Amino acid sequence: MPKTQDNTVFMHDGSFCGFLCATAEVLNSFKSSQVIHEVCGPNDVNLFDDTVTVRSDAGRGEALYRRLAAKTGEDAMLRLLEAFCSGFENISRSLAIMAVRLWHEGRLALENLSNPHALAVEKAAHRTRTEAHLYTGIARFSELSDGSWYAAIDAQTNILPLIGDHFAARYANMRFVIHDTGRETALLHEQGASWYIASDFRFTSRSDTGLPSGVISNDEARVRSIWKRYFDAVAIEERINPALQSARMPKKYWRYLTEKPADR
């Protein structure tokens, strides 16, 4: 495959849709010039890049997604999404190059880990996939006074797009929010409806639930108190091993655990 021959870089807005639109520009330019231009996010611009900003367009992004999925399969597209959500620096550049390879070579391009860009995508995807799987088990929901449910997480990667289907299927009849407090985004689900992600989701003050004091229901407050007492009661003092606990469940994940909120 040809390499980039100039410093033109297509910049997206930081969303996966924006990345797909920028990648569409890469594919179009490759058809005419056989040059693979690079793609970057708003925080990955280099000083000497000749940057062209690409507008995010949902229709265009979806169209490219469907065309690539038809050529490579949904699994390959999921891997691209996982890698994009990893937060790795400059991952958009490797993803765009791999998208061109996928377009021309099919899904097996991702399996050639001797290619540095394929390897970068695989490492990034693995990082996000692992954390998404972890949070399907440790996200703690609290019942709110209005009958809805709320869970706060503080993930290293942007896992909300990857866990929405899991929680929507598991709690189809519940109205719930999963709040990524670090990114100030939230996965919202209404009973009988599909989930969606909202940006700029925040509270002015938070307790150890991630919510302002007084928002949780009375039943939730009692359940939390009982659960903490149970957690303390079943502990065998002679076998308490904080180092082992930290090894099995790193402290970075303790912050919103009902039974073991992290010290702040």
PDB file of C-alpha atoms in Angstrom:
ATOM      1  CA  MET A   1       0.000   0.000   0.000  1.00  0.00           C
ATOM      2  CA  PRO A   2       1.309   3.536  -0.759  1.00  0.00           C
ATOM      3  CA  LYS A   3       2.362   5.750   2.115  1.00  0.00           C
ATOM      4  CA  THR A   4       1.309   9.318   2.790  1.00  0.00           C
ATOM      5  CA  GLN A   5       3.269  11.569   0.417  1.00  0.00           C
ATOM      6  CA  ASP A   6       2.384  15.002   1.835  1.00  0.00           C
ATOM      7  CA  ASN A   7       1.411  16.513   5.167  1.00  0.00           C
ATOM      8  CA  THR A   8      -2.293  17.055   4.491  1.00  0.00           C
ATOM      9  CA  VAL A   9      -4.254  15.771   7.483  1.00  0.00           C
ATOM     10  CA  PHE A  10      -8.038  15.500   7.715  1.00  0.00           C
ATOM     11  CA  MET A  11      -9.188  16.537  11.197  1.00  0.00           C
ATOM     12  CA  HIS A  12     -12.454  15.310  12.728  1.00  0.00           C
ATOM     13  CA  ASP A  13     -14.388  16.653  15.722  1.00  0.00           C
ATOM     14  CA  GLY A  14     -13.483  13.836  18.131  1.00  0.00           C
ATOM     15  CA  SER A  15     -16.587  11.712  17.540  1.00  0.00           C
ATOM     16  CA  PHE A  16     -16.662   8.326  15.820  1.00  0.00           C
ATOM     17  CA  CYS A  17     -19.063   9.771  13.237  1.00  0.00           C
ATOM     18  CA  GLY A  18     -16.607  12.597  12.609  1.00  0.00           C
ATOM     19  CA  PHE A  19     -13.790  10.076  12.236  1.00  0.00           C
ATOM     20  CA  LEU A  20     -15.793   8.149   9.630  1.00  0.00           C
ATOM     21  CA  CYS A  21     -16.435  11.344   7.674  1.00  0.00           C
ATOM     22  CA  ALA A  22     -12.718  12.171   7.717  1.00  0.00           C
ATOM     23  CA  THR A  23     -11.939   8.617   6.639  1.00  0.00           C
ATOM     24  CA  ALA A  24     -14.362   9.022   3.729  1.00  0.00           C
ATOM     25  CA  GLU A  25     -12.199  11.946   2.593  1.00  0.00           C
ATOM     26  CA  VAL A  26      -9.110   9.739   2.876  1.00  0.00           C
ATOM     27  CA  LEU A  27     -10.723   7.056   0.719  1.00  0.00           C
ATOM     28  CA  ASN A  28     -11.852   9.587  -1.882  1.00  0.00           C
ATOM     29  CA  SER A  29      -8.395  11.148  -2.143  1.00  0.00           C
ATOM     30  CA  PHE A  30      -6.773   7.714  -2.334  1.00  0.00           C
ATOM     31  CA  LYS A  31      -8.911   6.782  -5.337  1.00  0.00           C
ATOM     32  CA  SER A  32      -7.658   9.805  -7.284  1.00  0.00           C
ATOM     33  CA  SER A  33      -4.052  10.117  -6.115  1.00  0.00           C
ATOM     34  CA  GLN A  34      -3.105   6.762  -4.532  1.00  0.00           C
ATOM     35  CA  VAL A  35      -2.003   8.761  -1.468  1.00  0.00           C
ATOM     36  CA  ILE A  36      -3.207   7.771   1.993  1.00  0.00           C
ATOM     37  CA  HIS A  37      -3.749  11.037   3.805  1.00  0.00           C
ATOM     38  CA  GLU A  38      -3.707  10.984   7.588  1.00  0.00           C
ATOM     39  CA  VAL A  39      -6.566  11.606  10.011  1.00  0.00           C
ATOM     40  CA  CYS A  40      -6.367  13.196  13.430  1.00  0.00           C
ATOM     41  CA  GLY A  41      -8.628  14.276  16.260  1.00  0.00           C
ATOM     42  CA  PRO A  42      -8.792  17.841  17.597  1.00  0.00           C
ATOM     43  CA  ASN A  43      -6.165  17.048  20.240  1.00  0.00           C
ATOM     44  CA  ASP A  44      -3.706  15.228  17.947  1.00  0.00           C
ATOM     45  CA  VAL A  45      -2.744  17.980  15.522  1.00  0.00           C
ATOM     46  CA  ASN A  46       0.991  18.324  14.853  1.00  0.00           C
ATOM     47  CA  LEU A  47       2.617  21.726  14.400  1.00  0.00           C
ATOM     48  CA  PHE A  48       3.528  21.201  10.743  1.00  0.00           C
ATOM     49  CA  ASP A  49       0.340  19.432   9.628  1.00  0.00           C
ATOM     50  CA  ASP A  50      -1.593  20.991   6.772  1.00  0.00           C
ATOM     51  CA  THR A  51      -4.933  20.459   8.507  1.00  0.00           C
ATOM     52  CA  VAL A  52      -8.272  20.266   6.704  1.00  0.00           C
ATOM     53  CA  THR A  53     -11.280  20.231   9.045  1.00  0.00           C
ATOM     54  CA  VAL A  54     -13.982  17.759   8.021  1.00  0.00           C
ATOM     55  CA  ARG A  55     -17.541  18.449   9.134  1.00  0.00           C
ATOM     56  CA  SER A  56     -19.320  15.629  10.959  1.00  0.00           C
ATOM     57  CA  ASP A  57     -22.345  14.397   9.049  1.00  0.00           C
ATOM     58  CA  ALA A  58     -24.408  11.541  10.470  1.00  0.00           C
ATOM     59  CA  GLY A  59     -25.673  10.386   7.077  1.00  0.00           C
ATOM     60  CA  ARG A  60     -22.224  10.314   5.535  1.00  0.00           C
ATOM     61  CA  GLY A  61     -20.696   8.557   8.521  1.00  0.00           C
ATOM     62  CA  GLU A  62     -23.414   5.909   8.560  1.00  0.00           C
ATOM     63  CA  ALA A  63     -23.070   5.359   4.813  1.00  0.00           C
ATOM     64  CA  LEU A  64     -19.332   4.660   5.109  1.00  0.00           C
ATOM     65  CA  TYR A  65     -19.903   2.417   8.130  1.00  0.00           C
ATOM     66  CA  ARG A  66     -22.407   0.328   6.171  1.00  0.00           C
ATOM     67  CA  ARG A  67     -20.151   0.063   3.122  1.00  0.00           C
ATOM     68  CA  LEU A  68     -17.167  -1.008   5.201  1.00  0.00           C
ATOM     69  CA  ALA A  69     -19.291  -3.444   7.208  1.00  0.00           C
ATOM     70  CA  ALA A  70     -20.542  -5.012   3.981  1.00  0.00           C
ATOM     71  CA  LYS A  71     -16.941  -5.587   2.881  1.00  0.00           C
ATOM     72  CA  THR A  72     -15.398  -6.596   6.210  1.00  0.00           C
ATOM     73  CA  GLY A  73     -18.199  -7.705   8.555  1.00  0.00           C
ATOM     74  CA  GLU A  74     -19.573  -6.194  11.764  1.00  0.00           C
ATOM     75  CA  ASP A  75     -16.775  -7.687  13.890  1.00  0.00           C
ATOM     76  CA  ALA A  76     -14.140  -5.684  12.051  1.00  0.00           C
ATOM     77  CA  MET A  77     -16.151  -2.483  12.450  1.00  0.00           C
ATOM     78  CA  LEU A  78     -16.622  -3.176  16.145  1.00  0.00           C
ATOM     79  CA  ARG A  79     -12.858  -3.505  16.478  1.00  0.00           C
ATOM     80  CA  LEU A  80     -12.396  -0.109  14.829  1.00  0.00           C
ATOM     81  CA  LEU A  81     -14.917   1.413  17.243  1.00  0.00           C
ATOM     82  CA  GLU A  82     -13.224  -0.207  20.232  1.00  0.00           C
ATOM     83  CA  ALA A  83      -9.849   1.128  19.125  1.00  0.00           C
ATOM     84  CA  PHE A  84     -11.290   4.612  18.519  1.00  0.00           C
ATOM     85  CA  CYS A  85     -12.700   4.667  22.067  1.00  0.00           C
ATOM     86  CA  SER A  86      -9.363   3.710  23.638  1.00  0.00           C
ATOM     87  CA  GLY A  87      -8.098   7.248  24.109  1.00  0.00           C
ATOM     88  CA  PHE A  88      -4.698   6.293  22.701  1.00  0.00           C
ATOM     89  CA  GLU A  89      -2.803   9.220  21.250  1.00  0.00           C
ATOM     90  CA  ASN A  90      -2.892   9.419  17.438  1.00  0.00           C
ATOM     91  CA  ILE A  91      -5.025   6.272  17.143  1.00  0.00           C
ATOM     92  CA  SER A  92      -7.108   7.992  14.419  1.00  0.00           C
ATOM     93  CA  ARG A  93      -4.062   7.944  12.135  1.00  0.00           C
ATOM     94  CA  SER A  94      -3.650   4.173  12.387  1.00  0.00           C
ATOM     95  CA  LEU A  95      -7.404   3.623  12.126  1.00  0.00           C
ATOM     96  CA  ALA A  96      -7.693   5.610   8.896  1.00  0.00           C
ATOM     97  CA  ILE A  97      -4.811   3.712   7.319  1.00  0.00           C
ATOM     98  CA  MET A  98      -6.381   0.413   8.348  1.00  0.00           C
ATOM     99  CA  ALA A  99      -9.760   1.540   6.990  1.00  0.00           C
ATOM    100  CA  VAL A 100      -8.139   1.989   3.560  1.00  0.00           C
ATOM    101  CA  ARG A 101      -6.540  -1.443   3.837  1.00  0.00           C
ATOM    102  CA  LEU A 102      -9.862  -2.974   4.890  1.00  0.00           C
ATOM    103  CA  TRP A 103     -11.574  -1.362   1.913  1.00  0.00           C
ATOM    104  CA  HIS A 104      -9.099  -2.869  -0.536  1.00  0.00           C
ATOM    105  CA  GLU A 105      -8.027  -6.094   1.199  1.00  0.00           C
ATOM    106  CA  GLY A 106     -10.979  -7.130   3.366  1.00  0.00           C
ATOM    107  CA  ARG A 107     -11.141  -8.008   7.049  1.00  0.00           C
ATOM    108  CA  LEU A 108      -7.952 -10.095   7.033  1.00  0.00           C
ATOM    109  CA  ALA A 109      -5.968  -6.841   6.931  1.00  0.00           C
ATOM    110  CA  LEU A 110      -6.667  -6.486  10.668  1.00  0.00           C
ATOM    111  CA  GLU A 111      -5.174  -9.907  11.366  1.00  0.00           C
ATOM    112  CA  ASN A 112      -1.752  -9.011   9.957  1.00  0.00           C
ATOM    113  CA  LEU A 113      -0.210  -7.835  13.218  1.00  0.00           C
ATOM    114  CA  SER A 114       3.205  -7.494  11.596  1.00  0.00           C
ATOM    115  CA  ASN A 115       1.782  -4.259  10.224  1.00  0.00           C
ATOM    116  CA  PRO A 116       2.384  -1.566  12.904  1.00  0.00           C
ATOM    117  CA  HIS A 117      -0.977   0.090  12.279  1.00  0.00           C
ATOM    118  CA  ALA A 118      -2.886  -3.188  12.589  1.00  0.00           C
ATOM    119  CA  LEU A 119      -0.988  -3.880  15.812  1.00  0.00           C
ATOM    120  CA  ALA A 120      -1.791  -0.399  17.158  1.00  0.00           C
ATOM    121  CA  VAL A 121      -5.489  -0.933  16.409  1.00  0.00           C
ATOM    122  CA  GLU A 122      -5.490  -4.340  18.096  1.00  0.00           C
ATOM    123  CA  LYS A 123      -3.795  -3.017  21.260  1.00  0.00           C
ATOM    124  CA  ALA A 124      -6.177  -0.081  21.446  1.00  0.00           C
ATOM    125  CA  ALA A 125      -9.245  -2.268  20.876  1.00  0.00           C
ATOM    126  CA  HIS A 126      -8.093  -4.743  23.522  1.00  0.00           C
ATOM    127  CA  ARG A 127      -7.722  -1.952  26.070  1.00  0.00           C
ATOM    128  CA  THR A 128     -11.270  -0.690  25.559  1.00  0.00           C
ATOM    129  CA  ARG A 129     -12.807  -4.154  25.248  1.00  0.00           C
ATOM    130  CA  THR A 130     -11.261  -5.292  28.522  1.00  0.00           C
ATOM    131  CA  GLU A 131     -12.495  -2.282  30.468  1.00  0.00           C
ATOM    132  CA  ALA A 132     -15.971  -2.449  28.928  1.00  0.00           C
ATOM    133  CA  HIS A 133     -16.266  -6.090  30.002  1.00  0.00           C
ATOM    134  CA  LEU A 134     -15.113  -5.187  33.515  1.00  0.00           C
ATOM    135  CA  TYR A 135     -17.729  -2.480  33.946  1.00  0.00           C
ATOM    136  CA  THR A 136     -20.578  -4.790  32.933  1.00  0.00           C
ATOM    137  CA  GLY A 137     -19.874  -6.470  36.261  1.00  0.00           C
ATOM    138  CA  ILE A 138     -18.882  -3.641  38.612  1.00  0.00           C
ATOM    139  CA  ALA A 139     -21.208  -0.773  37.646  1.00  0.00           C
ATOM    140  CA  ARG A 140     -23.314  -0.063  40.752  1.00  0.00           C
ATOM    141  CA  PHE A 141     -26.831   1.266  40.251  1.00  0.00           C
ATOM    142  CA  SER A 142     -28.608   3.397  42.849  1.00  0.00           C
ATOM    143  CA  GLU A 143     -32.372   3.883  42.939  1.00  0.00           C
ATOM    144  CA  LEU A 144     -33.319   7.554  42.785  1.00  0.00           C
ATOM    145  CA  SER A 145     -36.253   9.283  44.421  1.00  0.00           C
ATOM    146  CA  ASP A 146     -38.145   9.400  41.096  1.00  0.00           C
ATOM    147  CA  GLY A 147     -37.871   5.612  40.602  1.00  0.00           C
ATOM    148  CA  SER A 148     -35.104   5.723  37.981  1.00  0.00           C
ATOM    149  CA  TRP A 149     -31.654   4.198  38.439  1.00  0.00           C
ATOM    150  CA  TYR A 150     -28.233   5.814  38.288  1.00  0.00           C
ATOM    151  CA  ALA A 151     -24.689   4.427  38.047  1.00  0.00           C
ATOM    152  CA  ALA A 152     -21.514   6.493  38.084  1.00  0.00           C
ATOM    153  CA  ILE A 153     -18.324   5.232  36.457  1.00  0.00           C
ATOM    154  CA  ASP A 154     -14.893   6.767  35.975  1.00  0.00           C
ATOM    155  CA  ALA A 155     -13.508   4.776  33.053  1.00  0.00           C
ATOM    156  CA  GLN A 156     -10.115   5.213  31.442  1.00  0.00           C
ATOM    157  CA  THR A 157     -11.597   4.519  28.011  1.00  0.00           C
ATOM    158  CA  ASN A 158     -14.815   5.706  26.394  1.00  0.00           C
ATOM    159  CA  ILE A 159     -16.816   2.547  27.046  1.00  0.00           C
ATOM    160  CA  LEU A 160     -20.378   3.905  26.948  1.00  0.00           C
ATOM    161  CA  PRO A 161     -20.927   3.115  23.217  1.00  0.00           C
ATOM    162  CA  LEU A 162     -19.822  -0.472  23.915  1.00  0.00           C
ATOM    163  CA  ILE A 163     -21.924  -1.282  26.994  1.00  0.00           C
ATOM    164  CA  GLY A 164     -25.230   0.270  25.943  1.00  0.00           C
ATOM    165  CA  ASP A 165     -26.666  -2.873  24.330  1.00  0.00           C
ATOM    166  CA  HIS A 166     -25.656  -5.024  27.310  1.00  0.00           C
ATOM    167  CA  PHE A 167     -27.397  -2.911  29.941  1.00  0.00           C
ATOM    168  CA  ALA A 168     -30.408  -2.088  27.731  1.00  0.00           C
ATOM    169  CA  ALA A 169     -31.030  -5.828  27.251  1.00  0.00           C
ATOM    170  CA  ARG A 170     -30.418  -6.642  30.909  1.00  0.00           C
ATOM    171  CA  TYR A 171     -32.589  -3.825  32.281  1.00  0.00           C
ATOM    172  CA  ALA A 172     -35.062  -3.368  29.437  1.00  0.00           C
ATOM    173  CA  ASN A 173     -37.878  -2.330  31.774  1.00  0.00           C
ATOM    174  CA  MET A 174     -35.816   0.176  33.751  1.00  0.00           C
ATOM    175  CA  ARG A 175     -35.215   3.864  33.274  1.00  0.00           C
ATOM    176  CA  PHE A 176     -31.503   4.299  33.960  1.00  0.00           C
ATOM    177  CA  VAL A 177     -28.439   6.472  33.512  1.00  0.00           C
ATOM    178  CA  ILE A 178     -24.801   5.383  33.380  1.00  0.00           C
ATOM    179  CA  HIS A 179     -22.721   8.501  33.955  1.00  0.00           C
ATOM    180  CA  ASP A 180     -19.065   8.670  32.899  1.00  0.00           C
ATOM    181  CA  THR A 181     -18.090  11.399  35.346  1.00  0.00           C
ATOM    182  CA  GLY A 182     -14.629  11.990  33.901  1.00  0.00           C
ATOM    183  CA  ARG A 183     -15.902  12.664  30.371  1.00  0.00           C
ATOM    184  CA  GLU A 184     -19.178  14.247  31.550  1.00  0.00           C
ATOM    185  CA  THR A 185     -21.168  12.003  29.228  1.00  0.00           C
ATOM    186  CA  ALA A 186     -24.051   9.679  30.061  1.00  0.00           C
ATOM    187  CA  LEU A 187     -25.777   6.659  28.602  1.00  0.00           C
ATOM    188  CA  LEU A 188     -29.544   7.205  28.955  1.00  0.00           C
ATOM    189  CA  HIS A 189     -32.217   4.535  28.652  1.00  0.00           C
ATOM    190  CA  GLU A 190     -35.983   4.876  28.886  1.00  0.00           C
ATOM    191  CA  GLN A 191     -38.283   1.913  29.444  1.00  0.00           C
ATOM    192  CA  GLY A 192     -39.234   0.380  26.114  1.00  0.00           C
ATOM    193  CA  ALA A 193     -36.927   2.665  24.131  1.00  0.00           C
ATOM    194  CA  SER A 194     -33.402   2.501  22.729  1.00  0.00           C
ATOM    195  CA  TRP A 195     -30.454   4.006  24.579  1.00  0.00           C
ATOM    196  CA  TYR A 196     -28.511   7.078  23.568  1.00  0.00           C
ATOM    197  CA  ILE A 197     -25.493   9.055  24.796  1.00  0.00           C
ATOM    198  CA  ALA A 198     -25.746  12.624  26.063  1.00  0.00           C
ATOM    199  CA  SER A 199     -22.791  15.001  26.359  1.00  0.00           C
ATOM    200  CA  ASP A 200     -22.152  17.751  28.947  1.00  0.00           C
ATOM    201  CA  PHE A 201     -23.851  15.685  31.660  1.00  0.00           C
ATOM    202  CA  ARG A 202     -22.741  16.852  35.102  1.00  0.00           C
ATOM    203  CA  PHE A 203     -23.758  17.755  38.652  1.00  0.00           C
ATOM    204  CA  THR A 204     -22.508  20.736  40.599  1.00  0.00           C
ATOM    205  CA  SER A 205     -21.827  18.567  43.653  1.00  0.00           C
ATOM    206  CA  ARG A 206     -21.520  14.829  44.231  1.00  0.00           C
ATOM    207  CA  SER A 207     -21.532  12.390  47.117  1.00  0.00           C
ATOM    208  CA  ASP A 208     -19.987   8.907  47.066  1.00  0.00           C
ATOM    209  CA  THR A 209     -22.883   7.822  44.822  1.00  0.00           C
ATOM    210  CA  GLY A 210     -21.825  10.315  42.170  1.00  0.00           C
ATOM    211  CA  LEU A 211     -25.029  12.291  42.868  1.00  0.00           C
ATOM    212  CA  PRO A 212     -25.872  15.318  44.985  1.00  0.00           C
ATOM    213  CA  SER A 213     -26.893  14.369  48.519  1.00  0.00           C
ATOM    214  CA  GLY A 214     -30.583  13.606  48.998  1.00  0.00           C
ATOM    215  CA  VAL A 215     -31.283  12.404  45.450  1.00  0.00           C
ATOM    216  CA  ILE A 216     -31.287   8.659  46.158  1.00  0.00           C
ATOM    217  CA  SER A 217     -34.500   7.048  47.387  1.00  0.00           C
ATOM    218  CA  ASN A 218     -35.084   6.137  51.045  1.00  0.00           C
ATOM    219  CA  ASP A 219     -35.080   2.442  50.134  1.00  0.00           C
ATOM    220  CA  GLU A 220     -31.736   2.860  48.368  1.00  0.00           C
ATOM    221  CA  ALA A 221     -30.215   4.554  51.411  1.00  0.00           C
ATOM    222  CA  ARG A 222     -31.323   1.640  53.608  1.00  0.00           C
ATOM    223  CA  VAL A 223     -30.065  -0.979  51.150  1.00  0.00           C
ATOM    224  CA  ARG A 224     -26.678   0.737  50.918  1.00  0.00           C
ATOM    225  CA  SER A 225     -26.385   0.860  54.701  1.00  0.00           C
ATOM    226  CA  ILE A 226     -27.316  -2.828  55.028  1.00  0.00           C
ATOM    227  CA  TRP A 227     -24.935  -3.833  52.255  1.00  0.00           C
ATOM    228  CA  LYS A 228     -22.013  -2.011  53.875  1.00  0.00           C
ATOM    229  CA  ARG A 229     -22.740  -3.625  57.242  1.00  0.00           C
ATOM    230  CA  TYR A 230     -22.916  -7.052  55.562  1.00  0.00           C
ATOM    231  CA  PHE A 231     -19.633  -6.415  53.770  1.00  0.00           C
ATOM    232  CA  ASP A 232     -17.967  -5.567  57.097  1.00  0.00           C
ATOM    233  CA  ALA A 233     -19.643  -8.435  58.981  1.00  0.00           C
ATOM    234  CA  VAL A 234     -18.538 -11.222  56.649  1.00  0.00           C
ATOM    235  CA  ALA A 235     -14.942  -9.990  56.516  1.00  0.00           C
ATOM    236  CA  ILE A 236     -12.498 -12.146  58.474  1.00  0.00           C
ATOM    237  CA  GLU A 237     -10.134  -9.721  60.150  1.00  0.00           C
ATOM    238  CA  GLU A 238      -7.164 -12.070  60.061  1.00  0.00           C
ATOM    239  CA  ARG A 239      -7.585 -12.517  56.316  1.00  0.00           C
ATOM    240  CA  ILE A 240      -7.985  -8.877  55.332  1.00  0.00           C
ATOM    241  CA  ASN A 241      -5.372  -8.245  52.647  1.00  0.00           C
ATOM    242  CA  PRO A 242      -5.533  -4.742  51.122  1.00  0.00           C
ATOM    243  CA  ALA A 243      -2.638  -5.486  48.763  1.00  0.00           C
ATOM    244  CA  LEU A 244      -4.428  -8.522  47.314  1.00  0.00           C
ATOM    245  CA  GLN A 245      -7.671  -6.548  47.039  1.00  0.00           C
ATOM    246  CA  SER A 246      -5.864  -3.859  45.077  1.00  0.00           C
ATOM    247  CA  ALA A 247      -4.280  -6.480  42.810  1.00  0.00           C
ATOM    248  CA  ARG A 248      -7.635  -8.124  42.055  1.00  0.00           C
ATOM    249  CA  MET A 249      -9.585  -4.869  41.850  1.00  0.00           C
ATOM    250  CA  PRO A 250      -7.312  -1.830  41.366  1.00  0.00           C
ATOM    251  CA  LYS A 251      -8.169   1.171  43.524  1.00  0.00           C
ATOM    252  CA  LYS A 252      -8.958   3.257  40.465  1.00  0.00           C
ATOM    253  CA  TYR A 253     -12.203   1.257  40.233  1.00  0.00           C
ATOM    254  CA  TRP A 254     -13.195   1.633  43.913  1.00  0.00           C
ATOM    255  CA  ARG A 255     -14.545   5.158  43.703  1.00  0.00           C
ATOM    256  CA  TYR A 256     -18.189   4.290  43.090  1.00  0.00           C
ATOM    257  CA  LEU A 257     -18.376   0.788  44.589  1.00  0.00           C
ATOM    258  CA  THR A 258     -21.327   0.725  47.002  1.00  0.00           C
ATOM    259  CA  GLU A 259     -19.523  -1.429  49.556  1.00  0.00           C
ATOM    260  CA  LYS A 260     -16.099   0.135  49.274  1.00  0.00           C
ATOM    261  CA  PRO A 261     -15.944   3.791  48.199  1.00  0.00           C
ATOM    262  CA  ALA A 262     -12.385   4.954  47.594  1.00  0.00           C
ATOM    263  CA  ASP A 263     -10.823   7.420  49.995  1.00  0.00           C
ATOM    264  CA  ARG A 264     -10.597  10.937  48.615  1.00  0.00           C
TER     265      ARG A 264
END
